[in-house]
Amino acid sequence: MNCPSPTCRRPNPDGHDFCDYCGTPLGAAASTKRKTEMEAAPAAPAKRATEMEAAPAAAPYDPFAPPPGRAVAPPPGPAPAPAPAQPAAKRRTEFDGGAEPHVDPKLDPFGATMGPSRGHPPAPAPAQAPQAHPRPAARPAPVGRRIVGFLVTFDRAPDGAFHVIREGRNLIGRDDACDIVIGDDETISGTHAVLISRGGRTVVDDEKSQNGTKLNGEEVMHKTDVVDGDVITLGHRTRLLCRLLDHDKVAALWKPAGS
């Protein structure tokens, strides 16, 4: 059939709904088209819109949008500052107004000894920290024991340091109660060795120390005589040069206390 458009009028094959040239609907062809079973069936009744369909969507493409009818929480923001707390009303005391209370001048002016109705109870004494175990007091300087020599070391002081050797028993170690205290060497025991000087003779012995005592490089296993110029080694790094005075000269010069 021909196109019904006055500007086209071109022929089209039968069975076409639209013109192949201009796209104008072919009315005659549509009217002669046989309706299908779906087209001839009566129209279905209009479906009632549900509550979900009738309500307008807040955000059609937002998968996290809340369903209709539910309250939307406000966006998170800084928490409002709490209101300042009002101070509680202070109870008036007898000192805030009225007659001044009578205070006995014999009592403590600060109210420490006043009764519970007027004064304040005394503050509890602060708890005292537990005292550490007291270290033994240093042995006082011996009286009546003359000096018979010195122990000199250059291990810690470039110009040397010395300890006095007195007549009798001289205990050497790290403890403060020792006669000769060497506290800056961790390899020395609390009571490490002993020097005994009597009648012009001086001996050294180890006091069962952990790291031992040596005399001129030899291990001291029992009382060993010491002469002037010997080197006594305590532990791993303390070396003491022994300088002994002449016994006869010291005896001639020494005068006992009180004589």
PDB file of C-alpha atoms in Angstrom:
ATOM      1  CA  MET A   1       0.000   0.000   0.000  1.00  0.00           C
ATOM      2  CA  ASN A   2       1.040   3.636  -0.479  1.00  0.00           C
ATOM      3  CA  CYS A   3       2.190   5.842   2.378  1.00  0.00           C
ATOM      4  CA  PRO A   4      -0.712   8.040   3.609  1.00  0.00           C
ATOM      5  CA  SER A   5       1.662  11.009   4.041  1.00  0.00           C
ATOM      6  CA  PRO A   6       0.934  13.639   1.342  1.00  0.00           C
ATOM      7  CA  THR A   7       4.643  14.346   0.981  1.00  0.00           C
ATOM      8  CA  CYS A   8       5.688  10.711   0.590  1.00  0.00           C
ATOM      9  CA  ARG A   9       2.992   8.560  -1.150  1.00  0.00           C
ATOM     10  CA  ARG A  10       5.518   5.823  -1.687  1.00  0.00           C
ATOM     11  CA  PRO A  11       4.412   2.197  -2.013  1.00  0.00           C
ATOM     12  CA  ASN A  12       5.091  -0.180   0.922  1.00  0.00           C
ATOM     13  CA  PRO A  13       4.690  -3.986   1.042  1.00  0.00           C
ATOM     14  CA  ASP A  14       1.628  -5.387   2.757  1.00  0.00           C
ATOM     15  CA  GLY A  15       1.903  -6.240   6.424  1.00  0.00           C
ATOM     16  CA  HIS A  16       4.055  -3.218   7.415  1.00  0.00           C
ATOM     17  CA  ASP A  17       2.827  -0.924  10.155  1.00  0.00           C
ATOM     18  CA  PHE A  18       5.083   2.009   9.270  1.00  0.00           C
ATOM     19  CA  CYS A  19       6.370   3.513   6.040  1.00  0.00           C
ATOM     20  CA  ASP A  20       9.854   2.292   5.129  1.00  0.00           C
ATOM     21  CA  TYR A  21      10.807   5.750   3.863  1.00  0.00           C
ATOM     22  CA  CYS A  22       9.339   8.330   6.265  1.00  0.00           C
ATOM     23  CA  GLY A  23       8.107   6.215   9.207  1.00  0.00           C
ATOM     24  CA  THR A  24       4.475   7.367   8.924  1.00  0.00           C
ATOM     25  CA  PRO A  25       2.017   4.824  10.464  1.00  0.00           C
ATOM     26  CA  LEU A  26       0.183   2.864   7.822  1.00  0.00           C
ATOM     27  CA  GLY A  27      -3.424   3.019   9.155  1.00  0.00           C
ATOM     28  CA  ALA A  28      -4.937   0.719   6.705  1.00  0.00           C
ATOM     29  CA  ALA A  29      -2.333  -1.959   7.317  1.00  0.00           C
ATOM     30  CA  ALA A  30      -2.790  -1.709  11.096  1.00  0.00           C
ATOM     31  CA  SER A  31      -6.526  -2.093  10.808  1.00  0.00           C
ATOM     32  CA  THR A  32      -6.213  -5.243   8.662  1.00  0.00           C
ATOM     33  CA  LYS A  33      -3.614  -6.839  11.049  1.00  0.00           C
ATOM     34  CA  ARG A  34      -4.996  -9.839  12.903  1.00  0.00           C
ATOM     35  CA  LYS A  35      -4.921  -9.409  16.668  1.00  0.00           C
ATOM     36  CA  THR A  36      -3.042 -11.946  18.734  1.00  0.00           C
ATOM     37  CA  GLU A  37      -4.438 -13.792  21.726  1.00  0.00           C
ATOM     38  CA  MET A  38      -2.736 -11.414  24.159  1.00  0.00           C
ATOM     39  CA  GLU A  39      -4.075  -8.346  22.305  1.00  0.00           C
ATOM     40  CA  ALA A  40      -7.649  -9.737  22.067  1.00  0.00           C
ATOM     41  CA  ALA A  41      -7.788 -10.628  25.781  1.00  0.00           C
ATOM     42  CA  PRO A  42      -9.696  -8.160  28.002  1.00  0.00           C
ATOM     43  CA  ALA A  43      -7.555  -5.691  29.872  1.00  0.00           C
ATOM     44  CA  ALA A  44      -6.637  -6.659  33.417  1.00  0.00           C
ATOM     45  CA  PRO A  45      -8.145  -4.533  36.184  1.00  0.00           C
ATOM     46  CA  ALA A  46      -5.960  -1.709  37.371  1.00  0.00           C
ATOM     47  CA  LYS A  47      -3.719  -2.790  40.263  1.00  0.00           C
ATOM     48  CA  ARG A  48      -4.047  -0.788  43.462  1.00  0.00           C
ATOM     49  CA  ALA A  49      -0.817   0.874  44.367  1.00  0.00           C
ATOM     50  CA  THR A  50       0.702  -0.354  47.636  1.00  0.00           C
ATOM     51  CA  GLU A  51       1.949   1.871  50.418  1.00  0.00           C
ATOM     52  CA  MET A  52       5.522   1.380  49.341  1.00  0.00           C
ATOM     53  CA  GLU A  53       4.728   2.251  45.708  1.00  0.00           C
ATOM     54  CA  ALA A  54       2.490   5.220  46.505  1.00  0.00           C
ATOM     55  CA  ALA A  55       4.948   6.876  48.903  1.00  0.00           C
ATOM     56  CA  PRO A  56       7.554   9.047  47.171  1.00  0.00           C
ATOM     57  CA  ALA A  57      11.080   7.731  47.536  1.00  0.00           C
ATOM     58  CA  ALA A  58      13.496  10.094  49.261  1.00  0.00           C
ATOM     59  CA  ALA A  59      16.397   8.857  47.182  1.00  0.00           C
ATOM     60  CA  PRO A  60      15.408   6.385  44.399  1.00  0.00           C
ATOM     61  CA  TYR A  61      18.992   5.334  43.725  1.00  0.00           C
ATOM     62  CA  ASP A  62      20.271   5.312  47.325  1.00  0.00           C
ATOM     63  CA  PRO A  63      20.441   1.674  48.580  1.00  0.00           C
ATOM     64  CA  PHE A  64      20.842   2.943  52.163  1.00  0.00           C
ATOM     65  CA  ALA A  65      17.743   5.196  52.136  1.00  0.00           C
ATOM     66  CA  PRO A  66      15.331   4.329  55.014  1.00  0.00           C
ATOM     67  CA  PRO A  67      11.903   2.945  54.115  1.00  0.00           C
ATOM     68  CA  PRO A  68       8.954   5.376  53.988  1.00  0.00           C
ATOM     69  CA  GLY A  69       7.313   6.193  57.296  1.00  0.00           C
ATOM     70  CA  ARG A  70      10.514   5.730  59.366  1.00  0.00           C
ATOM     71  CA  ALA A  71      12.124   8.755  61.011  1.00  0.00           C
ATOM     72  CA  VAL A  72      15.531   9.684  59.632  1.00  0.00           C
ATOM     73  CA  ALA A  73      18.218  10.292  62.234  1.00  0.00           C
ATOM     74  CA  PRO A  74      19.993  13.643  61.965  1.00  0.00           C
ATOM     75  CA  PRO A  75      23.539  13.534  60.565  1.00  0.00           C
ATOM     76  CA  PRO A  76      26.253  13.031  63.181  1.00  0.00           C
ATOM     77  CA  GLY A  77      27.875  16.176  64.474  1.00  0.00           C
ATOM     78  CA  PRO A  78      29.787  17.480  67.469  1.00  0.00           C
ATOM     79  CA  ALA A  79      28.062  16.677  70.725  1.00  0.00           C
ATOM     80  CA  PRO A  80      26.514  19.717  72.354  1.00  0.00           C
ATOM     81  CA  ALA A  81      28.440  21.068  75.295  1.00  0.00           C
ATOM     82  CA  PRO A  82      26.896  20.041  78.603  1.00  0.00           C
ATOM     83  CA  ALA A  83      25.302  22.772  80.602  1.00  0.00           C
ATOM     84  CA  PRO A  84      27.525  24.004  83.440  1.00  0.00           C
ATOM     85  CA  ALA A  85      26.627  22.381  86.710  1.00  0.00           C
ATOM     86  CA  GLN A  86      25.115  24.746  89.194  1.00  0.00           C
ATOM     87  CA  PRO A  87      26.963  24.734  92.518  1.00  0.00           C
ATOM     88  CA  ALA A  88      24.938  23.380  95.367  1.00  0.00           C
ATOM     89  CA  ALA A  89      23.714  25.905  97.854  1.00  0.00           C
ATOM     90  CA  LYS A  90      26.220  26.162 100.675  1.00  0.00           C
ATOM     91  CA  ARG A  91      24.812  25.626 104.126  1.00  0.00           C
ATOM     92  CA  ARG A  92      25.470  28.588 106.334  1.00  0.00           C
ATOM     93  CA  THR A  93      27.505  27.858 109.410  1.00  0.00           C
ATOM     94  CA  GLU A  94      27.801  29.764 112.616  1.00  0.00           C
ATOM     95  CA  PHE A  95      30.984  31.380 111.249  1.00  0.00           C
ATOM     96  CA  ASP A  96      29.161  32.859 108.207  1.00  0.00           C
ATOM     97  CA  GLY A  97      26.991  35.219 110.250  1.00  0.00           C
ATOM     98  CA  GLY A  98      25.561  35.936 113.661  1.00  0.00           C
ATOM     99  CA  ALA A  99      27.431  36.068 116.903  1.00  0.00           C
ATOM    100  CA  GLU A 100      31.082  35.105 116.850  1.00  0.00           C
ATOM    101  CA  PRO A 101      31.640  31.764 118.624  1.00  0.00           C
ATOM    102  CA  HIS A 102      33.489  31.812 121.866  1.00  0.00           C
ATOM    103  CA  VAL A 103      36.913  30.143 121.734  1.00  0.00           C
ATOM    104  CA  ASP A 104      38.844  29.309 124.849  1.00  0.00           C
ATOM    105  CA  PRO A 105      42.299  30.937 124.512  1.00  0.00           C
ATOM    106  CA  LYS A 106      43.843  27.912 126.206  1.00  0.00           C
ATOM    107  CA  LEU A 107      42.784  25.719 123.302  1.00  0.00           C
ATOM    108  CA  ASP A 108      44.529  25.376 119.972  1.00  0.00           C
ATOM    109  CA  PRO A 109      43.812  28.586 117.949  1.00  0.00           C
ATOM    110  CA  PHE A 110      43.363  26.474 114.809  1.00  0.00           C
ATOM    111  CA  GLY A 111      40.604  24.371 116.323  1.00  0.00           C
ATOM    112  CA  ALA A 112      42.562  21.142 116.481  1.00  0.00           C
ATOM    113  CA  THR A 113      41.571  20.543 120.125  1.00  0.00           C
ATOM    114  CA  MET A 114      38.024  21.940 119.902  1.00  0.00           C
ATOM    115  CA  GLY A 115      34.992  19.742 120.288  1.00  0.00           C
ATOM    116  CA  PRO A 116      33.404  17.951 117.306  1.00  0.00           C
ATOM    117  CA  SER A 117      30.507  20.438 117.227  1.00  0.00           C
ATOM    118  CA  ARG A 118      32.740  23.488 116.589  1.00  0.00           C
ATOM    119  CA  GLY A 119      36.230  22.503 115.546  1.00  0.00           C
ATOM    120  CA  HIS A 120      37.435  20.272 112.753  1.00  0.00           C
ATOM    121  CA  PRO A 121      38.912  16.858 113.514  1.00  0.00           C
ATOM    122  CA  PRO A 122      42.678  16.741 113.240  1.00  0.00           C
ATOM    123  CA  ALA A 123      43.955  15.711 109.814  1.00  0.00           C
ATOM    124  CA  PRO A 124      45.309  12.181 109.716  1.00  0.00           C
ATOM    125  CA  ALA A 125      49.061  11.901 109.648  1.00  0.00           C
ATOM    126  CA  PRO A 126      50.421  11.064 106.172  1.00  0.00           C
ATOM    127  CA  ALA A 127      51.386   7.466 105.692  1.00  0.00           C
ATOM    128  CA  GLN A 128      55.113   7.039 105.877  1.00  0.00           C
ATOM    129  CA  ALA A 129      56.849   5.085 103.151  1.00  0.00           C
ATOM    130  CA  PRO A 130      58.433   1.855 104.347  1.00  0.00           C
ATOM    131  CA  GLN A 131      62.057   2.478 105.161  1.00  0.00           C
ATOM    132  CA  ALA A 132      64.638   0.580 103.177  1.00  0.00           C
ATOM    133  CA  HIS A 133      66.871  -1.857 104.969  1.00  0.00           C
ATOM    134  CA  PRO A 134      69.515   0.336 106.589  1.00  0.00           C
ATOM    135  CA  ARG A 135      73.048  -0.244 105.448  1.00  0.00           C
ATOM    136  CA  PRO A 136      75.573  -1.090 108.138  1.00  0.00           C
ATOM    137  CA  ALA A 137      77.255   1.955 109.568  1.00  0.00           C
ATOM    138  CA  ALA A 138      80.830   2.586 108.542  1.00  0.00           C
ATOM    139  CA  ARG A 139      83.356   1.351 111.042  1.00  0.00           C
ATOM    140  CA  PRO A 140      84.744   4.269 113.088  1.00  0.00           C
ATOM    141  CA  ALA A 141      88.394   5.153 112.815  1.00  0.00           C
ATOM    142  CA  PRO A 142      90.419   2.756 114.952  1.00  0.00           C
ATOM    143  CA  VAL A 143      91.996   4.130 118.090  1.00  0.00           C
ATOM    144  CA  GLY A 144      95.443   2.952 119.178  1.00  0.00           C
ATOM    145  CA  ARG A 145      96.276   1.179 115.890  1.00  0.00           C
ATOM    146  CA  ARG A 146      99.293   2.626 114.201  1.00  0.00           C
ATOM    147  CA  ILE A 147      99.664   2.860 110.432  1.00  0.00           C
ATOM    148  CA  VAL A 148     101.983   0.195 109.016  1.00  0.00           C
ATOM    149  CA  GLY A 149     101.501   0.685 105.254  1.00  0.00           C
ATOM    150  CA  PHE A 150      99.329   1.670 102.317  1.00  0.00           C
ATOM    151  CA  LEU A 151      97.466   0.023  99.431  1.00  0.00           C
ATOM    152  CA  VAL A 152      97.820   2.134  96.274  1.00  0.00           C
ATOM    153  CA  THR A 153      95.752   1.628  93.094  1.00  0.00           C
ATOM    154  CA  PHE A 154      95.916   3.335  89.693  1.00  0.00           C
ATOM    155  CA  ASP A 155      92.925   1.485  88.182  1.00  0.00           C
ATOM    156  CA  ARG A 156      90.388   4.308  88.636  1.00  0.00           C
ATOM    157  CA  ALA A 157      92.433   7.473  89.286  1.00  0.00           C
ATOM    158  CA  PRO A 158      95.249   8.598  86.962  1.00  0.00           C
ATOM    159  CA  ASP A 159      97.155  10.051  89.907  1.00  0.00           C
ATOM    160  CA  GLY A 160      96.447   7.051  92.139  1.00  0.00           C
ATOM    161  CA  ALA A 161      94.275   6.356  95.186  1.00  0.00           C
ATOM    162  CA  PHE A 162      95.367   4.807  98.455  1.00  0.00           C
ATOM    163  CA  HIS A 163      93.975   3.003 101.496  1.00  0.00           C
ATOM    164  CA  VAL A 164      95.608   2.865 104.928  1.00  0.00           C
ATOM    165  CA  ILE A 165      96.841  -0.416 106.430  1.00  0.00           C
ATOM    166  CA  ARG A 166      96.786  -0.382 110.219  1.00  0.00           C
ATOM    167  CA  GLU A 167      98.276  -2.745 112.750  1.00  0.00           C
ATOM    168  CA  GLY A 168      96.060  -5.768 113.377  1.00  0.00           C
ATOM    169  CA  ARG A 169      93.237  -7.067 111.177  1.00  0.00           C
ATOM    170  CA  ASN A 170      92.221  -5.119 108.046  1.00  0.00           C
ATOM    171  CA  LEU A 171      89.097  -6.452 106.317  1.00  0.00           C
ATOM    172  CA  ILE A 172      88.769  -5.582 102.599  1.00  0.00           C
ATOM    173  CA  GLY A 173      85.452  -5.647 100.677  1.00  0.00           C
ATOM    174  CA  ARG A 174      82.442  -3.724  99.400  1.00  0.00           C
ATOM    175  CA  ASP A 175      80.572  -3.536 102.719  1.00  0.00           C
ATOM    176  CA  ASP A 176      80.700  -0.226 104.545  1.00  0.00           C
ATOM    177  CA  ALA A 177      81.660  -2.054 107.735  1.00  0.00           C
ATOM    178  CA  CYS A 178      84.984  -3.161 106.223  1.00  0.00           C
ATOM    179  CA  ASP A 179      88.235  -1.428 107.184  1.00  0.00           C
ATOM    180  CA  ILE A 180      89.152  -0.918 103.524  1.00  0.00           C
ATOM    181  CA  VAL A 181      86.013  -0.264 101.450  1.00  0.00           C
ATOM    182  CA  ILE A 182      86.126  -0.674  97.648  1.00  0.00           C
ATOM    183  CA  GLY A 183      82.534  -0.180  96.549  1.00  0.00           C
ATOM    184  CA  ASP A 184      82.911   0.618  92.825  1.00  0.00           C
ATOM    185  CA  ASP A 185      83.903  -2.875  91.649  1.00  0.00           C
ATOM    186  CA  GLU A 186      81.043  -5.359  91.238  1.00  0.00           C
ATOM    187  CA  THR A 187      83.452  -8.310  91.069  1.00  0.00           C
ATOM    188  CA  ILE A 188      84.530  -7.772  94.683  1.00  0.00           C
ATOM    189  CA  SER A 189      82.558  -9.563  97.411  1.00  0.00           C
ATOM    190  CA  GLY A 190      81.122  -7.897 100.504  1.00  0.00           C
ATOM    191  CA  THR A 191      83.993  -9.248 102.614  1.00  0.00           C
ATOM    192  CA  HIS A 192      86.583 -10.249 100.066  1.00  0.00           C
ATOM    193  CA  ALA A 193      90.014 -10.545 101.708  1.00  0.00           C
ATOM    194  CA  VAL A 194      91.898  -9.714 104.898  1.00  0.00           C
ATOM    195  CA  LEU A 195      95.312  -8.220 105.660  1.00  0.00           C
ATOM    196  CA  ILE A 196      96.821  -9.004 109.071  1.00  0.00           C
ATOM    197  CA  SER A 197      99.844  -7.065 110.309  1.00  0.00           C
ATOM    198  CA  ARG A 198     101.541  -7.922 113.618  1.00  0.00           C
ATOM    199  CA  GLY A 199     105.135  -7.622 114.830  1.00  0.00           C
ATOM    200  CA  GLY A 200     106.446  -6.372 111.504  1.00  0.00           C
ATOM    201  CA  ARG A 201     104.901  -9.268 109.524  1.00  0.00           C
ATOM    202  CA  THR A 202     101.969  -8.832 107.117  1.00  0.00           C
ATOM    203  CA  VAL A 203      99.908 -11.692 105.615  1.00  0.00           C
ATOM    204  CA  VAL A 204      96.963 -11.763 103.180  1.00  0.00           C
ATOM    205  CA  ASP A 205      94.162 -14.336 103.020  1.00  0.00           C
ATOM    206  CA  ASP A 206      91.012 -14.777 100.953  1.00  0.00           C
ATOM    207  CA  GLU A 207      87.673 -14.606 102.800  1.00  0.00           C
ATOM    208  CA  LYS A 208      85.936 -17.218 100.590  1.00  0.00           C
ATOM    209  CA  SER A 209      85.190 -14.568  97.969  1.00  0.00           C
ATOM    210  CA  GLN A 210      83.352 -15.345  94.764  1.00  0.00           C
ATOM    211  CA  ASN A 211      86.059 -14.205  92.312  1.00  0.00           C
ATOM    212  CA  GLY A 212      89.142 -14.957  94.415  1.00  0.00           C
ATOM    213  CA  THR A 213      92.265 -13.091  95.533  1.00  0.00           C
ATOM    214  CA  LYS A 214      95.705 -13.158  93.914  1.00  0.00           C
ATOM    215  CA  LEU A 215      99.156 -12.126  95.115  1.00  0.00           C
ATOM    216  CA  ASN A 216     101.573 -11.269  92.286  1.00  0.00           C
ATOM    217  CA  GLY A 217      99.349 -13.278  89.910  1.00  0.00           C
ATOM    218  CA  GLU A 218      99.190 -16.397  92.110  1.00  0.00           C
ATOM    219  CA  GLU A 219      95.906 -17.562  93.671  1.00  0.00           C
ATOM    220  CA  VAL A 220      95.806 -17.067  97.433  1.00  0.00           C
ATOM    221  CA  MET A 221      94.607 -20.319  99.022  1.00  0.00           C
ATOM    222  CA  HIS A 222      95.793 -19.688 102.613  1.00  0.00           C
ATOM    223  CA  LYS A 223      97.583 -17.029 104.671  1.00  0.00           C
ATOM    224  CA  THR A 224     100.480 -15.778 102.536  1.00  0.00           C
ATOM    225  CA  ASP A 225     103.218 -13.338 103.546  1.00  0.00           C
ATOM    226  CA  VAL A 226     103.222  -9.935 101.872  1.00  0.00           C
ATOM    227  CA  VAL A 227     106.347  -7.824 101.426  1.00  0.00           C
ATOM    228  CA  ASP A 228     106.799  -4.255 100.296  1.00  0.00           C
ATOM    229  CA  GLY A 229     106.090  -3.908  96.539  1.00  0.00           C
ATOM    230  CA  ASP A 230     103.758  -6.910  96.159  1.00  0.00           C
ATOM    231  CA  VAL A 231     100.582  -6.527  94.066  1.00  0.00           C
ATOM    232  CA  ILE A 232      97.289  -7.849  95.433  1.00  0.00           C
ATOM    233  CA  THR A 233      94.494  -8.473  92.878  1.00  0.00           C
ATOM    234  CA  LEU A 234      90.869  -8.523  94.062  1.00  0.00           C
ATOM    235  CA  GLY A 235      88.173  -9.870  91.748  1.00  0.00           C
ATOM    236  CA  HIS A 236      88.761  -9.248  88.047  1.00  0.00           C
ATOM    237  CA  ARG A 237      90.069  -5.686  87.761  1.00  0.00           C
ATOM    238  CA  THR A 238      91.179  -4.188  91.084  1.00  0.00           C
ATOM    239  CA  ARG A 239      94.970  -4.273  91.645  1.00  0.00           C
ATOM    240  CA  LEU A 240      96.504  -2.886  94.825  1.00  0.00           C
ATOM    241  CA  LEU A 241     100.191  -2.098  95.225  1.00  0.00           C
ATOM    242  CA  CYS A 242     101.239  -2.866  98.782  1.00  0.00           C
ATOM    243  CA  ARG A 243     103.638  -0.361 100.371  1.00  0.00           C
ATOM    244  CA  LEU A 244     104.796  -1.355 103.864  1.00  0.00           C
ATOM    245  CA  LEU A 245     106.607   0.956 106.280  1.00  0.00           C
ATOM    246  CA  ASP A 246     109.732  -0.008 108.222  1.00  0.00           C
ATOM    247  CA  HIS A 247     108.558  -1.592 111.452  1.00  0.00           C
ATOM    248  CA  ASP A 248     111.409  -0.349 113.632  1.00  0.00           C
ATOM    249  CA  LYS A 249     111.106   3.256 112.445  1.00  0.00           C
ATOM    250  CA  VAL A 250     107.361   3.262 112.976  1.00  0.00           C
ATOM    251  CA  ALA A 251     107.774   1.802 116.500  1.00  0.00           C
ATOM    252  CA  ALA A 252     110.265   4.511 117.349  1.00  0.00           C
ATOM    253  CA  LEU A 253     108.033   7.339 116.169  1.00  0.00           C
ATOM    254  CA  TRP A 254     104.651   6.056 117.303  1.00  0.00           C
ATOM    255  CA  LYS A 255     103.251   7.193 120.614  1.00  0.00           C
ATOM    256  CA  PRO A 256      99.996   5.581 121.849  1.00  0.00           C
ATOM    257  CA  ALA A 257      97.035   7.884 122.413  1.00  0.00           C
ATOM    258  CA  GLY A 258      96.980   9.318 125.959  1.00  0.00           C
ATOM    259  CA  SER A 259     100.651   8.723 126.631  1.00  0.00           C
TER     260      SER A 259
END
